PDB file of C-alpha atoms in Angstrom:
ATOM      1  CA  MET A 299     -17.931  16.048  35.432  1.00 40.00           C
ATOM      2  CA  THR A 300     -15.980  14.399  32.805  1.00 39.00           C
ATOM      3  CA  ASP A 301     -12.422  13.903  33.349  1.00 49.00           C
ATOM      4  CA  ILE A 302     -11.061  15.051  29.950  1.00 44.00           C
ATOM      5  CA  THR A 303      -7.557  13.847  30.884  1.00 49.00           C
ATOM      6  CA  LYS A 304      -8.747  10.200  30.511  1.00 53.00           C
ATOM      7  CA  LEU A 305      -8.269  10.260  26.742  1.00 46.00           C
ATOM      8  CA  PRO A 306      -8.639   6.985  24.602  1.00 67.00           C
ATOM      9  CA  GLU A 307      -5.341   4.845  24.350  1.00 82.00           C
ATOM     10  CA  PRO A 308      -4.138   4.657  20.780  1.00 91.00           C
ATOM     11  CA  ALA A 309      -4.342   1.142  19.124  1.00 97.00           C
ATOM     12  CA  THR A 310      -1.457  -0.965  19.626  1.00 98.00           C
ATOM     13  CA  ILE A 311      -0.103  -2.756  16.291  1.00 98.00           C
ATOM     14  CA  ILE A 312       1.897  -5.752  16.549  1.00 98.00           C
ATOM     15  CA  LEU A 313       3.918  -5.702  13.312  1.00 98.00           C
ATOM     16  CA  ALA A 314       6.132  -8.688  12.227  1.00 98.00           C
ATOM     17  CA  GLY A 315       8.630  -8.016   9.041  1.00 97.00           C
ATOM     18  CA  ALA A 316       9.034  -4.359   9.900  1.00 97.00           C
ATOM     19  CA  THR A 317      12.594  -4.359   8.716  1.00 97.00           C
ATOM     20  CA  GLY A 318      11.476  -5.228   5.179  1.00 97.00           C
ATOM     21  CA  GLU A 319      10.590  -2.420   2.712  1.00 97.00           C
ATOM     22  CA  LEU A 320       6.830  -3.061   3.001  1.00 98.00           C
ATOM     23  CA  GLY A 321       6.819  -3.667   6.613  1.00 98.00           C
ATOM     24  CA  PHE A 322       8.903  -0.280   7.328  1.00 98.00           C
ATOM     25  CA  LEU A 323       6.562   1.593   5.504  1.00 98.00           C
ATOM     26  CA  ILE A 324       3.565   0.242   7.120  1.00 98.00           C
ATOM     27  CA  ALA A 325       5.033   1.419  10.693  1.00 98.00           C
ATOM     28  CA  GLY A 326       5.727   4.650   9.247  1.00 98.00           C
ATOM     29  CA  PHE A 327       1.873   5.134   8.535  1.00 98.00           C
ATOM     30  CA  ILE A 328       0.682   3.424  11.483  1.00 98.00           C
ATOM     31  CA  LEU A 329       2.511   5.895  13.498  1.00 98.00           C
ATOM     32  CA  LYS A 330       1.537   8.853  11.233  1.00 98.00           C
ATOM     33  CA  ARG A 331      -2.183   7.823  11.650  1.00 98.00           C
ATOM     34  CA  GLY A 332      -1.640   7.858  15.600  1.00 98.00           C
ATOM     35  CA  GLY A 333      -1.249   4.218  16.271  1.00 98.00           C
ATOM     36  CA  VAL A 334       1.390   2.461  18.467  1.00 98.00           C
ATOM     37  CA  VAL A 335       3.885   0.298  16.753  1.00 98.00           C
ATOM     38  CA  LYS A 336       5.518  -2.876  18.542  1.00 98.00           C
ATOM     39  CA  ALA A 337       7.805  -4.236  15.674  1.00 98.00           C
ATOM     40  CA  LEU A 338       8.790  -7.897  16.363  1.00 98.00           C
ATOM     41  CA  VAL A 339      12.390  -8.417  14.990  1.00 97.00           C
ATOM     42  CA  ARG A 340      14.837 -11.337  15.314  1.00 95.00           C
ATOM     43  CA  GLN A 341      16.844 -11.607  18.301  1.00 92.00           C
ATOM     44  CA  GLY A 342      20.159  -9.903  17.609  1.00 90.00           C
ATOM     45  CA  SER A 343      19.073  -8.499  14.186  1.00 91.00           C
ATOM     46  CA  SER A 344      21.769  -6.063  12.847  1.00 90.00           C
ATOM     47  CA  ASN A 345      19.339  -4.813  10.176  1.00 94.00           C
ATOM     48  CA  PRO A 346      19.937  -0.994  10.062  1.00 95.00           C
ATOM     49  CA  ARG A 347      16.331  -0.530   9.746  1.00 97.00           C
ATOM     50  CA  VAL A 348      15.854  -1.523  13.568  1.00 97.00           C
ATOM     51  CA  SER A 349      17.395   1.696  14.455  1.00 97.00           C
ATOM     52  CA  GLU A 350      15.423   3.437  12.017  1.00 97.00           C
ATOM     53  CA  LEU A 351      12.169   1.955  13.610  1.00 98.00           C
ATOM     54  CA  ARG A 352      13.252   3.203  16.859  1.00 97.00           C
ATOM     55  CA  ARG A 353      14.042   6.635  15.518  1.00 97.00           C
ATOM     56  CA  ILE A 354      10.555   7.180  14.077  1.00 98.00           C
ATOM     57  CA  GLY A 355       9.069   6.035  17.250  1.00 98.00           C
ATOM     58  CA  ALA A 356       8.491   2.337  17.115  1.00 98.00           C
ATOM     59  CA  GLU A 357       8.978   0.049  19.862  1.00 98.00           C
ATOM     60  CA  ILE A 358      11.530  -2.823  19.191  1.00 98.00           C
ATOM     61  CA  ILE A 359      10.769  -6.321  20.779  1.00 97.00           C
ATOM     62  CA  GLU A 360      13.188  -8.816  19.928  1.00 97.00           C
ATOM     63  CA  VAL A 361      11.864 -12.596  19.756  1.00 97.00           C
ATOM     64  CA  ASP A 362      12.582 -16.155  18.613  1.00 97.00           C
ATOM     65  CA  PHE A 363      10.065 -16.614  16.088  1.00 97.00           C
ATOM     66  CA  ALA A 364      10.243 -20.134  16.614  1.00 97.00           C
ATOM     67  CA  ASP A 365       8.854 -19.827  20.506  1.00 98.00           C
ATOM     68  CA  VAL A 366       5.115 -19.344  20.314  1.00 98.00           C
ATOM     69  CA  ASP A 367       5.046 -18.677  24.242  1.00 98.00           C
ATOM     70  CA  GLU A 368       7.756 -15.627  23.729  1.00 97.00           C
ATOM     71  CA  LEU A 369       5.454 -14.542  20.758  1.00 98.00           C
ATOM     72  CA  THR A 370       2.436 -14.498  22.951  1.00 98.00           C
ATOM     73  CA  ARG A 371       4.124 -12.311  25.346  1.00 98.00           C
ATOM     74  CA  ALA A 372       5.402 -10.116  22.852  1.00 98.00           C
ATOM     75  CA  CYS A 373       1.812  -9.811  21.436  1.00 98.00           C
ATOM     76  CA  ALA A 374       0.159  -8.842  24.738  1.00 97.00           C
ATOM     77  CA  GLY A 375      -1.897  -5.647  24.607  1.00 96.00           C
ATOM     78  CA  GLY A 376      -1.998  -5.469  20.913  1.00 98.00           C
ATOM     79  CA  THR A 377      -5.145  -4.615  19.113  1.00 98.00           C
ATOM     80  CA  CYS A 378      -4.153  -5.885  15.578  1.00 98.00           C
ATOM     81  CA  VAL A 379      -1.422  -8.124  14.367  1.00 98.00           C
ATOM     82  CA  VAL A 380       0.096  -7.221  11.013  1.00 98.00           C
ATOM     83  CA  SER A 381       2.098  -9.540   8.955  1.00 98.00           C
ATOM     84  CA  ALA A 382       4.621  -8.263   6.363  1.00 98.00           C
ATOM     85  CA  LEU A 383       6.892 -11.313   6.625  1.00 98.00           C
ATOM     86  CA  SER A 384       8.476 -12.444   3.276  1.00 97.00           C
ATOM     87  CA  GLY A 385       9.424 -16.074   2.500  1.00 97.00           C
ATOM     88  CA  LEU A 386       8.600 -19.616   1.330  1.00 97.00           C
ATOM     89  CA  ARG A 387       6.856 -22.160   3.400  1.00 97.00           C
ATOM     90  CA  ASP A 388       8.828 -21.866   6.598  1.00 97.00           C
ATOM     91  CA  VAL A 389       7.851 -18.393   6.848  1.00 98.00           C
ATOM     92  CA  ILE A 390       4.354 -17.800   5.143  1.00 98.00           C
ATOM     93  CA  VAL A 391       2.825 -21.111   6.539  1.00 98.00           C
ATOM     94  CA  ASP A 392       4.989 -22.231   9.414  1.00 98.00           C
ATOM     95  CA  MET A 393       6.090 -18.885  10.812  1.00 98.00           C
ATOM     96  CA  GLN A 394       2.746 -16.987  10.315  1.00 98.00           C
ATOM     97  CA  MET A 395       1.132 -19.895  11.911  1.00 98.00           C
ATOM     98  CA  ARG A 396       3.174 -19.594  15.037  1.00 98.00           C
ATOM     99  CA  LEU A 397       2.423 -15.993  14.867  1.00 98.00           C
ATOM    100  CA  LEU A 398      -1.369 -16.608  14.515  1.00 98.00           C
ATOM    101  CA  ASN A 399      -1.461 -18.786  17.376  1.00 98.00           C
ATOM    102  CA  ALA A 400       0.280 -16.194  19.533  1.00 98.00           C
ATOM    103  CA  ALA A 401      -2.214 -13.830  18.600  1.00 98.00           C
ATOM    104  CA  VAL A 402      -5.021 -16.100  19.568  1.00 98.00           C
ATOM    105  CA  ALA A 403      -3.170 -17.070  23.016  1.00 98.00           C
ATOM    106  CA  ALA A 404      -2.804 -13.182  23.621  1.00 98.00           C
ATOM    107  CA  GLY A 405      -6.442 -12.328  23.188  1.00 98.00           C
ATOM    108  CA  ILE A 406      -5.625 -10.268  20.045  1.00 98.00           C
ATOM    109  CA  PRO A 407      -8.920  -9.543  18.104  1.00 98.00           C
ATOM    110  CA  ARG A 408      -7.733  -9.201  14.690  1.00 98.00           C
ATOM    111  CA  PHE A 409      -4.876 -10.556  12.234  1.00 98.00           C
ATOM    112  CA  ILE A 410      -3.820  -9.165   8.889  1.00 99.00           C
ATOM    113  CA  PRO A 411      -1.680 -11.766   7.163  1.00 98.00           C
ATOM    114  CA  SER A 412       1.211 -11.120   4.381  1.00 98.00           C
ATOM    115  CA  ASP A 413      -0.864 -11.500   1.445  1.00 98.00           C
ATOM    116  CA  PHE A 414      -0.369  -8.387  -0.608  1.00 98.00           C
ATOM    117  CA  SER A 415      -0.851  -9.716  -3.903  1.00 98.00           C
ATOM    118  CA  ILE A 416      -3.205 -10.497  -6.924  1.00 98.00           C
ATOM    119  CA  ASP A 417      -6.344 -12.075  -5.912  1.00 98.00           C
ATOM    120  CA  PHE A 418      -5.111 -15.645  -5.423  1.00 97.00           C
ATOM    121  CA  THR A 419      -8.748 -16.762  -4.244  1.00 96.00           C
ATOM    122  CA  LYS A 420      -9.885 -16.766  -7.854  1.00 97.00           C
ATOM    123  CA  LEU A 421      -6.542 -18.905  -8.963  1.00 97.00           C
ATOM    124  CA  PRO A 422      -6.383 -22.647  -9.257  1.00 95.00           C
ATOM    125  CA  ASP A 423      -3.857 -24.450  -7.052  1.00 94.00           C
ATOM    126  CA  GLY A 424      -0.579 -25.155  -9.067  1.00 94.00           C
ATOM    127  CA  SER A 425      -0.589 -21.676 -10.924  1.00 94.00           C
ATOM    128  CA  ASN A 426       1.619 -19.893  -8.387  1.00 96.00           C
ATOM    129  CA  ARG A 427       3.904 -21.278  -6.028  1.00 96.00           C
ATOM    130  CA  ASN A 428       4.086 -18.421  -3.697  1.00 97.00           C
ATOM    131  CA  LEU A 429       0.190 -17.557  -3.821  1.00 98.00           C
ATOM    132  CA  ASP A 430      -0.467 -21.352  -3.161  1.00 97.00           C
ATOM    133  CA  LEU A 431       1.228 -20.753   0.190  1.00 98.00           C
ATOM    134  CA  ARG A 432      -0.868 -17.784   1.039  1.00 98.00           C
ATOM    135  CA  ARG A 433      -3.818 -19.659   0.238  1.00 97.00           C
ATOM    136  CA  GLU A 434      -2.922 -22.507   2.343  1.00 98.00           C
ATOM    137  CA  PHE A 435      -2.219 -20.252   5.386  1.00 98.00           C
ATOM    138  CA  GLY A 436      -5.579 -18.547   4.465  1.00 98.00           C
ATOM    139  CA  ARG A 437      -7.480 -21.770   5.300  1.00 97.00           C
ATOM    140  CA  MET A 438      -5.859 -22.269   8.584  1.00 98.00           C
ATOM    141  CA  LEU A 439      -6.702 -18.486   9.292  1.00 98.00           C
ATOM    142  CA  ASN A 440     -10.069 -19.037   8.445  1.00 98.00           C
ATOM    143  CA  ASP A 441     -10.462 -21.701  10.809  1.00 98.00           C
ATOM    144  CA  ALA A 442      -8.844 -19.696  13.927  1.00 98.00           C
ATOM    145  CA  PRO A 443     -10.958 -17.855  16.514  1.00 98.00           C
ATOM    146  CA  ILE A 444      -9.727 -14.488  15.271  1.00 98.00           C
ATOM    147  CA  ALA A 445     -11.048 -11.698  12.727  1.00 98.00           C
ATOM    148  CA  ALA A 446      -8.789 -11.674   9.642  1.00 98.00           C
ATOM    149  CA  THR A 447      -8.352  -9.379   7.050  1.00 98.00           C
ATOM    150  CA  SER A 448      -6.448  -9.791   3.722  1.00 98.00           C
ATOM    151  CA  ILE A 449      -5.280  -6.792   1.614  1.00 98.00           C
ATOM    152  CA  LEU A 450      -4.973  -7.713  -2.135  1.00 98.00           C
ATOM    153  CA  ASN A 451      -3.245  -4.969  -4.236  1.00 98.00           C
ATOM    154  CA  GLY A 452      -2.494  -6.615  -7.513  1.00 98.00           C
ATOM    155  CA  MET A 453       1.135  -6.073  -8.565  1.00 97.00           C
ATOM    156  CA  PHE A 454       3.263  -3.587  -6.839  1.00 97.00           C
ATOM    157  CA  THR A 455       3.556  -0.766  -9.327  1.00 97.00           C
ATOM    158  CA  ASP A 456       7.279  -0.177  -8.388  1.00 96.00           C
ATOM    159  CA  LEU A 457       8.187  -3.561 -10.078  1.00 95.00           C
ATOM    160  CA  LEU A 458       7.532  -2.175 -13.272  1.00 94.00           C
ATOM    161  CA  THR A 459      10.765  -0.242 -13.285  1.00 88.00           C
ATOM    162  CA  GLY A 460      12.820  -3.117 -12.320  1.00 82.00           C
ATOM    163  CA  GLN A 461      11.994  -6.806 -11.038  1.00 78.00           C
ATOM    164  CA  ALA A 462       9.049  -7.146 -13.464  1.00 82.00           C
ATOM    165  CA  PRO A 463      10.806  -6.762 -16.793  1.00 83.00           C
ATOM    166  CA  VAL A 464       7.429  -5.486 -18.553  1.00 95.00           C
ATOM    167  CA  VAL A 465       8.667  -1.890 -19.320  1.00 96.00           C
ATOM    168  CA  LEU A 466      11.811  -2.212 -21.665  1.00 96.00           C
ATOM    169  CA  PHE A 467      13.233   1.279 -21.563  1.00 96.00           C
ATOM    170  CA  LYS A 468      16.411   0.449 -23.527  1.00 95.00           C
ATOM    171  CA  ILE A 469      14.395  -0.643 -26.938  1.00 97.00           C
ATOM    172  CA  LYS A 470      11.356   1.575 -25.792  1.00 97.00           C
ATOM    173  CA  ARG A 471       8.653  -1.508 -25.755  1.00 97.00           C
ATOM    174  CA  VAL A 472       6.111  -2.854 -23.444  1.00 98.00           C
ATOM    175  CA  LEU A 473       6.600  -6.654 -23.243  1.00 97.00           C
ATOM    176  CA  TYR A 474       3.440  -8.802 -22.843  1.00 97.00           C
ATOM    177  CA  TRP A 475       1.863 -12.089 -23.879  1.00 98.00           C
ATOM    178  CA  GLY A 476      -1.678 -12.859 -24.840  1.00 98.00           C
ATOM    179  CA  ASN A 477      -4.234  -9.918 -24.851  1.00 98.00           C
ATOM    180  CA  ALA A 478      -2.754  -6.253 -24.683  1.00 98.00           C
ATOM    181  CA  ASP A 479      -6.290  -5.226 -23.621  1.00 98.00           C
ATOM    182  CA  GLN A 480      -6.741  -7.348 -20.623  1.00 98.00           C
ATOM    183  CA  PRO A 481      -7.149  -4.859 -17.674  1.00 98.00           C
ATOM    184  CA  MET A 482      -4.635  -5.594 -14.490  1.00 98.00           C
ATOM    185  CA  ASP A 483      -4.416  -4.217 -11.182  1.00 98.00           C
ATOM    186  CA  PHE A 484      -1.514  -2.114  -9.714  1.00 98.00           C
ATOM    187  CA  THR A 485      -0.627  -0.373  -6.589  1.00 98.00           C
ATOM    188  CA  THR A 486       2.492   1.304  -5.316  1.00 98.00           C
ATOM    189  CA  MET A 487       4.092  -0.299  -2.191  1.00 98.00           C
ATOM    190  CA  ARG A 488       3.857   3.104  -0.565  1.00 98.00           C
ATOM    191  CA  ASP A 489      -0.060   3.156  -1.114  1.00 98.00           C
ATOM    192  CA  THR A 490      -0.399  -0.440  -0.195  1.00 98.00           C
ATOM    193  CA  ALA A 491       1.387   0.358   3.022  1.00 98.00           C
ATOM    194  CA  ASP A 492      -0.742   3.392   3.881  1.00 98.00           C
ATOM    195  CA  TYR A 493      -3.913   1.483   3.300  1.00 98.00           C
ATOM    196  CA  THR A 494      -2.664  -1.467   5.510  1.00 98.00           C
ATOM    197  CA  ALA A 495      -1.920   1.112   8.094  1.00 98.00           C
ATOM    198  CA  ALA A 496      -5.501   2.319   7.989  1.00 98.00           C
ATOM    199  CA  ALA A 497      -6.964  -1.084   7.899  1.00 98.00           C
ATOM    200  CA  ALA A 498      -5.070  -2.103  10.912  1.00 98.00           C
ATOM    201  CA  LEU A 499      -6.511   0.921  13.109  1.00 98.00           C
ATOM    202  CA  ASP A 500      -9.964   0.069  11.642  1.00 98.00           C
ATOM    203  CA  PRO A 501     -11.675  -2.598  14.038  1.00 97.00           C
ATOM    204  CA  THR A 502     -14.296  -3.043  11.351  1.00 98.00           C
ATOM    205  CA  THR A 503     -12.652  -4.437   8.226  1.00 98.00           C
ATOM    206  CA  PRO A 504     -14.071  -7.369   6.282  1.00 98.00           C
ATOM    207  CA  ARG A 505     -12.235 -10.805   5.528  1.00 98.00           C
ATOM    208  CA  TYR A 506     -10.932  -9.088   2.238  1.00 98.00           C
ATOM    209  CA  LEU A 507     -10.114  -5.826   1.027  1.00 98.00           C
ATOM    210  CA  ARG A 508      -9.205  -5.590  -2.771  1.00 98.00           C
ATOM    211  CA  ILE A 509      -7.583  -2.091  -3.998  1.00 98.00           C
ATOM    212  CA  ALA A 510      -5.770  -0.982  -7.040  1.00 98.00           C
ATOM    213  CA  GLY A 511      -3.870   2.255  -7.549  1.00 98.00           C
ATOM    214  CA  GLU A 512      -4.587   1.892 -11.118  1.00 98.00           C
ATOM    215  CA  VAL A 513      -6.267  -0.516 -13.294  1.00 98.00           C
ATOM    216  CA  ALA A 514      -4.454  -0.601 -16.350  1.00 98.00           C
ATOM    217  CA  THR A 515      -3.882  -2.682 -19.674  1.00 98.00           C
ATOM    218  CA  ILE A 516      -0.826  -3.200 -21.464  1.00 98.00           C
ATOM    219  CA  ARG A 517      -1.842  -0.566 -24.009  1.00 98.00           C
ATOM    220  CA  ASP A 518      -2.478   1.845 -20.988  1.00 98.00           C
ATOM    221  CA  ILE A 519       1.290   0.946 -19.674  1.00 98.00           C
ATOM    222  CA  GLN A 520       2.636   2.020 -23.131  1.00 98.00           C
ATOM    223  CA  ARG A 521       0.955   5.224 -23.166  1.00 98.00           C
ATOM    224  CA  ALA A 522       2.069   5.788 -19.609  1.00 98.00           C
ATOM    225  CA  ALA A 523       5.685   5.211 -20.648  1.00 98.00           C
ATOM    226  CA  SER A 524       5.407   7.238 -23.568  1.00 98.00           C
ATOM    227  CA  GLU A 525       4.070  10.359 -21.220  1.00 98.00           C
ATOM    228  CA  ALA A 526       6.807   9.510 -18.688  1.00 98.00           C
ATOM    229  CA  THR A 527       9.573   9.619 -21.008  1.00 97.00           C
ATOM    230  CA  GLY A 528       8.343  12.002 -23.748  1.00 97.00           C
ATOM    231  CA  GLU A 529       9.527   9.093 -26.109  1.00 97.00           C
ATOM    232  CA  LYS A 530       7.245   6.959 -28.340  1.00 98.00           C
ATOM    233  CA  PHE A 531       6.902   3.500 -26.985  1.00 98.00           C
ATOM    234  CA  GLY A 532       5.587   0.325 -28.795  1.00 98.00           C
ATOM    235  CA  THR A 533       4.630  -3.162 -27.685  1.00 98.00           C
ATOM    236  CA  LEU A 534       6.290  -6.458 -27.912  1.00 98.00           C
ATOM    237  CA  ARG A 535       4.479  -9.628 -28.078  1.00 98.00           C
ATOM    238  CA  PRO A 536       6.399 -12.986 -28.339  1.00 97.00           C
ATOM    239  CA  GLY A 537       3.317 -15.049 -28.179  1.00 97.00           C
ATOM    240  CA  GLY A 538       0.119 -16.193 -26.249  1.00 98.00           C
ATOM    241  CA  LEU A 539      -0.075 -17.222 -22.772  1.00 98.00           C
ATOM    242  CA  GLY A 540       0.420 -20.904 -23.905  1.00 97.00           C
ATOM    243  CA  PHE A 541       3.644 -20.048 -25.077  1.00 97.00           C
ATOM    244  CA  LEU A 542       4.587 -18.084 -21.691  1.00 97.00           C
ATOM    245  CA  GLY A 543       3.544 -21.310 -20.079  1.00 97.00           C
ATOM    246  CA  THR A 544       5.807 -23.471 -21.876  1.00 97.00           C
ATOM    247  CA  MET A 545       8.664 -20.849 -20.989  1.00 96.00           C
ATOM    248  CA  ILE A 546       7.804 -21.092 -17.305  1.00 96.00           C
ATOM    249  CA  LYS A 547       8.114 -24.894 -17.373  1.00 96.00           C
ATOM    250  CA  ILE A 548      11.444 -24.709 -19.258  1.00 97.00           C
ATOM    251  CA  THR A 549      12.832 -22.047 -16.890  1.00 95.00           C
ATOM    252  CA  ARG A 550      11.859 -23.972 -13.733  1.00 94.00           C
ATOM    253  CA  THR A 551      13.409 -27.042 -15.154  1.00 95.00           C
ATOM    254  CA  LEU A 552      16.738 -25.640 -16.003  1.00 94.00           C
ATOM    255  CA  SER A 553      17.032 -23.080 -13.262  1.00 93.00           C
ATOM    256  CA  PRO A 554      14.626 -24.280 -10.461  1.00 92.00           C
ATOM    257  CA  GLN A 555      16.142 -22.079  -7.541  1.00 92.00           C
ATOM    258  CA  ASN A 556      13.565 -23.657  -5.298  1.00 90.00           C
ATOM    259  CA  ASP A 557      15.037 -22.018  -2.226  1.00 92.00           C
ATOM    260  CA  GLU A 558      14.824 -18.594  -3.684  1.00 93.00           C
ATOM    261  CA  VAL A 559      11.469 -16.556  -2.929  1.00 93.00           C
ATOM    262  CA  PHE A 560      11.239 -14.887  -6.450  1.00 91.00           C
ATOM    263  CA  PRO A 561      13.294 -16.795  -8.815  1.00 93.00           C
ATOM    264  CA  PRO A 562      12.711 -15.832 -12.418  1.00 92.00           C
ATOM    265  CA  TRP A 563      10.087 -18.457 -13.215  1.00 93.00           C
ATOM    266  CA  GLN A 564       7.967 -17.081 -10.139  1.00 93.00           C
ATOM    267  CA  GLY A 565       7.808 -13.709 -11.646  1.00 92.00           C
ATOM    268  CA  MET A 566       6.919 -15.256 -15.008  1.00 94.00           C
ATOM    269  CA  GLN A 567       4.025 -17.210 -13.107  1.00 96.00           C
ATOM    270  CA  TYR A 568       2.663 -13.783 -11.408  1.00 96.00           C
ATOM    271  CA  LEU A 569       2.622 -12.086 -14.888  1.00 96.00           C
ATOM    272  CA  HIS A 570       0.894 -15.030 -16.550  1.00 97.00           C
ATOM    273  CA  ASN A 571      -1.704 -14.912 -13.731  1.00 98.00           C
ATOM    274  CA  MET A 572      -2.305 -11.230 -14.168  1.00 98.00           C
ATOM    275  CA  LEU A 573      -2.391 -11.529 -18.171  1.00 98.00           C
ATOM    276  CA  SER A 574      -4.814 -14.337 -17.960  1.00 98.00           C
ATOM    277  CA  GLY A 575      -7.497 -11.993 -16.318  1.00 98.00           C
ATOM    278  CA  LYS A 576      -8.375 -14.701 -13.888  1.00 98.00           C
ATOM    279  CA  PRO A 577      -7.273 -12.669 -10.532  1.00 98.00           C
ATOM    280  CA  LYS A 578      -8.961  -9.425 -11.912  1.00 98.00           C
ATOM    281  CA  MET A 579     -10.306  -7.774  -8.703  1.00 97.00           C
ATOM    282  CA  SER A 580     -13.962  -6.372  -8.653  1.00 95.00           C
ATOM    283  CA  PRO A 581     -15.328  -4.532  -6.766  1.00 97.00           C
ATOM    284  CA  LEU A 582     -12.564  -2.547  -5.339  1.00 98.00           C
ATOM    285  CA  ASP A 583     -12.301  -1.041  -2.037  1.00 98.00           C
ATOM    286  CA  ASN A 584     -10.368   2.205  -2.602  1.00 98.00           C
ATOM    287  CA  ASP A 585     -12.856   4.573  -1.456  1.00 98.00           C
ATOM    288  CA  ARG A 586     -12.792   3.017   2.298  1.00 98.00           C
ATOM    289  CA  TYR A 587     -10.087   5.527   3.358  1.00 98.00           C
ATOM    290  CA  PRO A 588     -10.629   8.634   1.199  1.00 97.00           C
ATOM    291  CA  ASP A 589      -7.603  10.435   2.495  1.00 97.00           C
ATOM    292  CA  ILE A 590      -5.245   8.175   0.521  1.00 98.00           C
ATOM    293  CA  ARG A 591      -4.117   9.492  -3.105  1.00 97.00           C
ATOM    294  CA  TRP A 592      -3.627   6.678  -5.232  1.00 98.00           C
ATOM    295  CA  THR A 593      -0.342   6.948  -7.342  1.00 98.00           C
ATOM    296  CA  ARG A 594      -0.391   6.203 -11.118  1.00 98.00           C
ATOM    297  CA  ILE A 595       1.821   4.248 -13.141  1.00 98.00           C
ATOM    298  CA  ARG A 596       3.100   7.374 -15.168  1.00 98.00           C
ATOM    299  CA  GLU A 597       4.154   8.939 -12.036  1.00 98.00           C
ATOM    300  CA  VAL A 598       6.038   5.646 -10.972  1.00 97.00           C
ATOM    301  CA  LEU A 599       7.731   5.389 -14.666  1.00 97.00           C
ATOM    302  CA  ALA A 600       8.748   9.228 -14.605  1.00 97.00           C
ATOM    303  CA  ALA A 601      10.512   9.043 -11.025  1.00 94.00           C
ATOM    304  CA  ARG A 602      12.547   5.760 -12.002  1.00 87.00           C
TER     305      ARG A 602
END
């Protein structure tokens, strides 16, 4: 007779960076999908999201991210480590490497790094500082005795209403350099988090998963802005990609801000990459988890 009381235990996801915007969303979707979340947070963290994580059902584990032994103990019993950490070399390379070593030492079978970007595997070194760091860590991850999955989602669609100054609402223009018909990949942070949660709970994921909530050109964004606002938007092209490259060099020279994660020139590098077409993703893995409904650019612009 089968003992029906012995149900399979839910997967336990070790989540680093859970107090960030993306990480918090990932935690919520893992819990919604029936997983267990053990959120690693800095010792003594006063981030208000710590109490919110507890409220939604995550277990909080305070750790010293500089201590691999402590991280190893915190990772015990996990089925996958998900990193949603954000930062520069000290985080994306050094801290993630300690987390990776801890995951291996704890016997965790899978690791999802904090990549969440355009397809940096197709870009040359030096074209984007932040993506260079992800590529560097990726090489280390490839050499580690653990299964890895990077989730590449293009640009967060949410940035079109703020941090990425492409849709200029005041003057009703869509700003670009180069070719207005170049396809680009966009995915909302919420959809990326939902997909990441599904991937974290899926033991069969490949090395890379590529998604795009919408593939759109500048002209598509122009139409989406017009539909979302009910007002006619045009385009604004200051010049070609060569001109944008010169602007990036000047901006970085005059205002380097090298200790900031997203200085103005970094956003310009990202936009240059996208408009070049080099990191365009194909094929897409959108259909892997068919329950996800992808949010369109028009919806994001309408809800700003």
